[in-house]
Short mmCIF file of N, CA and C in Angstrom, two decimals:
data_model
loop_
_atom_site.label_atom_id
_atom_site.label_comp_id
_atom_site.label_asym_id
_atom_site.label_seq_id
_atom_site.Cartn_x
_atom_site.Cartn_y
_atom_site.Cartn_z
N LEU A 1 133.36 250.16 201.57
CA LEU A 1 131.97 249.75 202.11
C LEU A 1 130.72 249.65 201.00
N GLU A 2 131.07 251.13 200.49
CA GLU A 2 130.24 250.77 199.55
C GLU A 2 130.21 250.03 198.30
N THR A 3 131.66 250.25 198.22
CA THR A 3 131.77 248.54 197.21
C THR A 3 131.04 248.14 196.94
N GLN A 4 131.15 247.05 198.17
CA GLN A 4 130.68 246.07 199.24
C GLN A 4 129.46 246.01 199.24
N VAL A 5 128.80 247.10 199.39
CA VAL A 5 127.05 247.15 199.36
C VAL A 5 127.09 247.21 197.96
N LEU A 6 127.55 247.11 196.86
CA LEU A 6 126.54 247.34 195.56
C LEU A 6 127.69 246.46 194.41
N THR A 7 129.01 245.58 195.52
CA THR A 7 128.82 244.08 195.14
C THR A 7 127.96 242.78 194.98
N LEU A 8 127.86 243.38 197.15
CA LEU A 8 126.79 241.99 197.31
C LEU A 8 124.48 241.86 196.42
N GLU A 9 124.55 244.30 195.44
CA GLU A 9 123.33 243.66 195.24
C GLU A 9 123.53 243.25 193.96
N SER A 10 124.42 243.85 193.18
CA SER A 10 124.48 242.70 192.05
C SER A 10 124.90 240.65 191.65
N ALA A 11 124.98 241.04 192.90
CA ALA A 11 125.21 239.12 193.07
C ALA A 11 123.74 239.00 193.75
N ALA A 12 123.12 239.77 194.85
CA ALA A 12 121.74 239.12 194.19
C ALA A 12 120.73 239.08 193.47
N GLN A 13 121.11 240.18 192.73
CA GLN A 13 120.67 240.30 190.71
C GLN A 13 120.71 239.31 190.26
N ASN A 14 121.83 238.85 190.08
CA ASN A 14 122.39 237.92 189.18
C ASN A 14 121.74 236.29 190.05
N ALA A 15 121.43 236.01 191.29
CA ALA A 15 121.17 235.45 191.43
C ALA A 15 120.20 234.94 191.15
N GLU A 16 118.67 236.64 190.71
CA GLU A 16 117.76 236.52 190.71
C GLU A 16 118.15 235.97 189.43
N THR A 17 118.92 236.51 188.54
CA THR A 17 118.19 236.70 187.07
C THR A 17 118.65 234.76 186.75
N PHE A 18 119.73 234.08 187.50
CA PHE A 18 120.08 233.29 186.95
C PHE A 18 118.71 232.26 187.57
N SER A 19 118.22 232.69 188.41
CA SER A 19 116.80 231.85 188.78
C SER A 19 116.02 231.45 188.29
N ALA A 20 116.23 232.53 187.32
CA ALA A 20 114.65 233.17 186.40
C ALA A 20 114.74 232.32 185.22
N MET A 21 115.83 232.80 184.37
CA MET A 21 116.32 231.43 183.47
C MET A 21 116.07 230.02 184.19
N ASN A 22 116.67 230.01 185.13
CA ASN A 22 117.30 228.34 185.46
C ASN A 22 114.88 227.49 185.78
N ALA A 23 114.57 229.03 186.23
CA ALA A 23 112.20 228.34 185.92
C ALA A 23 112.27 227.74 184.61
N GLY A 24 112.71 229.62 183.79
CA GLY A 24 112.74 229.04 182.04
C GLY A 24 112.84 228.30 181.60
N LYS A 25 114.07 227.44 181.69
CA LYS A 25 115.24 226.61 181.25
C LYS A 25 113.78 225.18 181.64
N ASN A 26 113.47 224.90 183.43
CA ASN A 26 112.75 223.76 183.31
C ASN A 26 111.04 224.24 183.07
N ALA A 27 110.56 225.08 183.02
CA ALA A 27 109.57 225.17 182.21
C ALA A 27 109.29 224.34 180.64
N MET A 28 110.07 225.12 179.72
CA MET A 28 110.28 224.84 178.43
C MET A 28 110.64 223.19 178.87
N LYS A 29 111.45 222.45 179.56
CA LYS A 29 111.99 221.54 179.84
C LYS A 29 111.18 220.42 179.38
N THR A 30 109.70 220.74 180.65
CA THR A 30 108.21 220.41 180.18
C THR A 30 108.05 220.17 179.33
N ILE A 31 107.47 220.75 178.85
CA ILE A 31 106.69 221.39 177.68
C ILE A 31 107.38 221.22 176.98
N ARG A 32 108.49 220.55 176.39
CA ARG A 32 109.27 219.26 175.32
C ARG A 32 109.30 218.15 175.83
N ASP A 33 108.84 217.60 177.25
CA ASP A 33 109.26 216.16 177.10
C ASP A 33 107.62 215.97 176.55
N ASP A 34 106.15 216.75 177.61
CA ASP A 34 105.22 216.10 177.05
C ASP A 34 105.09 216.52 175.98
N MET A 35 105.88 217.05 174.16
CA MET A 35 105.09 217.39 172.78
C MET A 35 106.68 217.23 172.23
N GLY A 36 106.62 215.86 171.96
CA GLY A 36 108.67 215.53 171.55
C GLY A 36 108.53 216.01 170.05
N ILE A 37 109.66 215.76 169.69
CA ILE A 37 109.86 215.58 168.23
C ILE A 37 109.30 214.66 166.49
N GLU A 38 108.60 213.26 167.98
CA GLU A 38 108.46 212.51 166.68
C GLU A 38 106.40 212.25 167.02
N LYS A 39 105.88 213.20 168.16
CA LYS A 39 104.17 213.88 167.89
C LYS A 39 104.20 214.48 167.22
N VAL A 40 105.17 215.84 167.53
CA VAL A 40 104.88 217.08 166.30
C VAL A 40 105.07 215.87 164.73
N ASP A 41 106.52 215.25 164.28
CA ASP A 41 106.20 214.59 163.58
C ASP A 41 104.65 213.74 162.75
N ASP A 42 104.49 213.01 164.31
CA ASP A 42 102.85 212.38 163.92
C ASP A 42 101.74 212.60 163.31
N LEU A 43 102.16 214.20 163.82
CA LEU A 43 100.65 214.93 164.14
C LEU A 43 100.43 215.90 162.50
N MET A 44 101.88 216.05 162.54
CA MET A 44 102.35 217.20 161.09
C MET A 44 101.17 216.12 159.81
N ASP A 45 101.97 214.96 160.00
CA ASP A 45 101.60 213.34 158.69
C ASP A 45 100.27 213.09 159.27
N ASP A 46 99.82 213.31 160.71
CA ASP A 46 98.01 213.05 160.32
C ASP A 46 97.11 214.21 159.92
N ILE A 47 97.96 215.34 159.90
CA ILE A 47 96.84 216.70 159.20
C ILE A 47 96.49 216.01 157.85
N ARG A 48 98.38 216.50 157.13
CA ARG A 48 98.91 215.33 155.69
C ARG A 48 97.05 214.77 155.73
N GLU A 49 97.03 213.37 155.82
CA GLU A 49 96.38 212.48 155.71
C GLU A 49 95.00 213.14 155.88
N GLU A 50 94.68 213.70 156.45
CA GLU A 50 92.77 214.40 157.14
C GLU A 50 93.05 215.07 155.34
N MET A 51 93.64 216.68 155.32
CA MET A 51 94.20 216.79 153.67
C MET A 51 93.56 216.40 152.97
N GLU A 52 94.52 215.03 152.74
CA GLU A 52 94.57 214.63 151.73
C GLU A 52 93.05 213.68 151.03
N MET A 53 92.56 212.91 152.76
CA MET A 53 91.09 212.71 152.54
C MET A 53 90.32 213.43 152.27
N ALA A 54 90.51 214.96 152.96
CA ALA A 54 89.37 215.76 152.77
C ALA A 54 89.26 216.41 150.73
N ASN A 55 90.30 216.48 150.57
CA ASN A 55 89.98 216.93 149.39
C ASN A 55 89.59 215.77 148.19
N GLU A 56 90.25 214.79 147.99
CA GLU A 56 89.27 213.48 147.40
C GLU A 56 87.83 213.49 147.92
N ILE A 57 87.64 213.10 149.62
CA ILE A 57 86.06 213.49 148.44
C ILE A 57 85.34 214.50 148.32
N SER A 58 86.20 215.68 148.85
CA SER A 58 85.57 216.97 147.42
C SER A 58 85.66 216.97 145.34
N ASP A 59 86.37 216.12 146.10
CA ASP A 59 86.69 215.17 144.50
C ASP A 59 85.66 214.92 143.89
N ALA A 60 84.99 213.80 145.49
CA ALA A 60 84.12 212.65 144.66
C ALA A 60 82.76 213.70 144.19
N ILE A 61 83.44 214.11 145.13
CA ILE A 61 81.45 215.07 145.73
C ILE A 61 81.13 215.63 144.58
N ALA A 62 82.21 216.56 143.67
CA ALA A 62 82.15 217.38 142.65
C ALA A 62 82.14 216.07 141.17
N GLN A 63 82.24 214.94 141.16
CA GLN A 63 82.17 214.23 140.18
C GLN A 63 80.84 214.37 139.74
N PRO A 64 80.13 214.22 138.03
CA PRO A 64 78.86 214.53 138.08
C PRO A 64 78.07 213.64 137.91
N VAL A 65 77.02 213.51 138.62
CA VAL A 65 76.12 212.08 138.28
C VAL A 65 75.96 211.32 137.30
N ASP A 66 75.60 212.65 136.57
CA ASP A 66 74.44 211.79 135.48
C ASP A 66 76.03 212.35 134.09
N PRO A 67 75.99 210.38 133.46
CA PRO A 67 76.90 211.24 132.54
C PRO A 67 76.79 211.04 130.98
N ILE A 68 74.87 211.80 130.74
CA ILE A 68 75.04 212.45 130.17
C ILE A 68 75.73 213.72 129.67
N ALA A 69 76.06 214.84 131.78
CA ALA A 69 76.02 215.76 130.93
C ALA A 69 77.26 216.01 131.33
N ALA A 70 78.36 215.20 131.93
CA ALA A 70 79.76 215.24 131.97
C ALA A 70 80.24 215.40 130.35
N ASP A 71 79.55 214.16 129.40
CA ASP A 71 78.64 214.24 128.07
C ASP A 71 79.28 216.07 127.38
N GLU A 72 78.03 216.41 127.61
CA GLU A 72 77.86 217.32 127.28
C GLU A 72 78.92 218.87 127.45
N ASP A 73 79.31 218.14 128.29
CA ASP A 73 80.74 219.32 129.51
C ASP A 73 82.09 219.54 128.40
N GLU A 74 81.61 218.13 127.23
CA GLU A 74 83.15 217.83 126.50
C GLU A 74 82.77 218.66 125.03
N LEU A 75 81.36 217.91 124.95
CA LEU A 75 80.42 219.02 123.47
C LEU A 75 81.33 219.99 123.57
N LEU A 76 80.43 221.03 124.79
CA LEU A 76 80.50 222.61 124.71
C LEU A 76 82.19 223.16 124.65
N ALA A 77 83.14 222.39 125.84
CA ALA A 77 84.29 222.19 125.64
C ALA A 77 84.79 222.50 123.51
N GLU A 78 84.46 221.37 123.03
CA GLU A 78 85.10 221.55 121.70
C GLU A 78 84.18 221.71 120.92
N LEU A 79 83.42 222.11 121.53
CA LEU A 79 82.48 223.86 120.45
C LEU A 79 83.04 225.43 120.58
N GLU A 80 83.95 225.00 121.94
CA GLU A 80 84.30 226.12 121.90
C GLU A 80 85.23 226.65 121.07
N GLN A 81 86.07 225.49 120.93
CA GLN A 81 87.53 225.72 120.93
C GLN A 81 86.76 225.17 119.05
N MET A 82 86.27 224.84 119.02
CA MET A 82 86.75 225.03 117.18
C MET A 82 85.79 226.72 116.73
N GLY A 83 85.45 227.47 117.81
CA GLY A 83 84.65 228.62 117.82
C GLY A 83 85.82 229.54 117.49
N ALA A 84 87.25 228.66 118.36
CA ALA A 84 88.05 229.84 119.02
C ALA A 84 88.97 229.69 117.43
N ASP A 85 88.94 227.99 117.02
CA ASP A 85 89.70 227.81 115.97
C ASP A 85 89.94 228.78 114.53
N ASP A 86 88.39 228.46 114.21
CA ASP A 86 87.22 229.64 112.81
C ASP A 86 87.64 231.14 113.84
N LEU A 87 87.65 231.38 113.93
CA LEU A 87 88.20 233.10 114.30
C LEU A 87 89.35 233.33 114.09
N GLU A 88 90.18 232.02 114.87
CA GLU A 88 91.74 232.19 114.69
C GLU A 88 91.85 232.45 113.53
N ALA A 89 91.60 231.44 112.44
CA ALA A 89 92.16 231.20 111.19
C ALA A 89 91.35 232.86 110.17
N GLU A 90 90.04 233.14 110.65
CA GLU A 90 90.00 234.34 110.16
C GLU A 90 90.35 235.60 110.19
N LEU A 91 90.63 236.10 111.81
CA LEU A 91 91.92 236.67 111.69
C LEU A 91 92.58 237.27 110.70
N LEU A 92 93.89 235.62 111.28
CA LEU A 92 94.87 235.30 110.13
C LEU A 92 94.91 235.92 108.44
N ALA A 93 93.90 235.52 108.18
CA ALA A 93 92.89 235.37 107.23
C ALA A 93 92.46 236.44 105.83
N ALA A 94 92.41 237.28 107.05
CA ALA A 94 91.42 237.81 106.43
C ALA A 94 91.96 239.25 105.49
N PRO A 95 93.20 240.12 105.75
CA PRO A 95 93.54 241.78 104.96
C PRO A 95 94.13 240.45 103.91
N HIS A 96 94.62 239.14 103.71
CA HIS A 96 95.48 238.33 102.56
C HIS A 96 94.43 238.10 102.00
N ALA A 97 93.01 237.66 102.07
CA ALA A 97 92.84 237.20 101.41
C ALA A 97 92.56 237.74 100.29
N LYS A 98 92.20 238.58 99.91
CA LYS A 98 91.92 240.12 98.76
C LYS A 98 93.65 240.82 98.60
N ASN A 99 94.75 240.54 99.16
CA ASN A 99 96.01 240.69 98.59
C ASN A 99 95.72 242.31 98.51
N GLU A 100 94.76 243.39 99.81
CA GLU A 100 94.44 244.48 99.75
C GLU A 100 95.89 244.98 100.91
N THR A 101 95.60 245.87 101.04
CA THR A 101 96.66 246.23 102.35
C THR A 101 96.29 247.23 103.34
N LEU A 102 96.11 247.27 103.95
CA LEU A 102 95.36 247.74 104.89
C LEU A 102 95.78 249.40 105.23
N LEU A 103 95.65 250.58 104.37
CA LEU A 103 95.67 251.70 105.21
C LEU A 103 95.23 253.09 105.39
N PRO A 104 95.91 253.68 106.31
CA PRO A 104 95.05 254.30 106.39
C PRO A 104 94.54 255.43 105.52
N ALA A 105 93.86 255.99 105.32
CA ALA A 105 93.54 258.03 104.13
C ALA A 105 95.37 258.67 104.79
N VAL A 106 95.51 259.59 103.19
CA VAL A 106 95.98 260.28 103.52
C VAL A 106 95.70 261.65 102.78
N PRO A 107 95.62 262.72 102.94
CA PRO A 107 95.60 263.85 101.99
C PRO A 107 95.91 264.46 100.62
N ASP A 108 95.12 264.71 100.18
CA ASP A 108 96.09 264.30 98.76
C ASP A 108 96.75 266.38 98.42
N SER A 109 96.45 266.69 99.32
CA SER A 109 97.04 269.04 99.89
C SER A 109 98.25 268.64 100.02
N LYS A 110 99.01 269.70 99.70
CA LYS A 110 99.80 269.47 100.80
C LYS A 110 99.99 270.58 101.79
N LEU A 111 99.97 269.76 103.00
CA LEU A 111 99.54 270.47 104.46
C LEU A 111 100.08 271.86 104.95
N LYS A 112 99.53 273.04 105.68
CA LYS A 112 100.17 274.20 105.49
C LYS A 112 100.95 274.06 106.59
N VAL A 113 101.69 274.97 107.02
CA VAL A 113 102.40 274.76 107.52
C VAL A 113 102.65 276.15 108.29
N ASP A 114 102.94 276.75 109.33
CA ASP A 114 103.01 277.81 109.95
C ASP A 114 104.82 278.74 109.85
N LYS A 115 105.06 279.99 109.13
CA LYS A 115 106.52 280.45 109.55
C LYS A 115 106.73 279.89 110.13
N GLU A 116 106.19 280.12 110.90
CA GLU A 116 106.84 279.86 113.22
C GLU A 116 107.67 278.78 112.61
N GLU A 117 106.89 277.44 113.12
CA GLU A 117 106.47 276.52 112.92
C GLU A 117 107.99 275.73 112.33
N ALA A 118 107.97 276.45 110.51
CA ALA A 118 108.84 276.19 110.46
C ALA A 118 110.15 276.82 110.44
N GLU A 119 110.14 277.41 110.58
CA GLU A 119 111.19 278.52 111.44
C GLU A 119 112.15 277.94 112.49
N GLU A 120 111.49 277.13 113.34
CA GLU A 120 111.14 276.30 114.34
C GLU A 120 112.29 275.01 114.17
N MET A 121 111.72 274.85 113.13
CA MET A 121 111.78 272.86 112.27
C MET A 121 113.42 273.31 112.34
N ARG A 122 113.58 274.78 111.10
CA ARG A 122 115.30 274.54 110.49
C ARG A 122 116.00 274.59 111.62
N LYS A 123 115.67 275.38 112.84
CA LYS A 123 116.92 275.31 113.98
C LYS A 123 117.05 274.28 114.42
N LEU A 124 116.39 273.81 115.11
CA LEU A 124 116.58 272.22 115.45
C LEU A 124 116.64 271.43 114.00
N GLU A 125 116.89 271.84 113.00
CA GLU A 125 118.18 270.01 111.92
C GLU A 125 118.92 271.09 112.08
#
């Protein structure tokens, strides 16, 4: 008798689960019917077009109104490039122009070494 009661309770739970799953499926179907893949694709295309239009508008607004100002920007860029080229040439040619080798200064006397350090060095060799 207890087994039969447990089986009936399990069947009732299964029926409730099935009903809930079926309701969820129906809700998803209703949403999907309202929003098909074609509508989503169209929406995404519209969004892309609007973004492209916004970029074109931003680019148009960013254009200088005064043609002389545009020429000035080009001249400043050219001047900066010339300065960079001159600096690069100067840096590359500086040590070799006088055939000099730039080395650090060295002492003219023999360095003093502690006896302990000398002994440790001998052990390491």
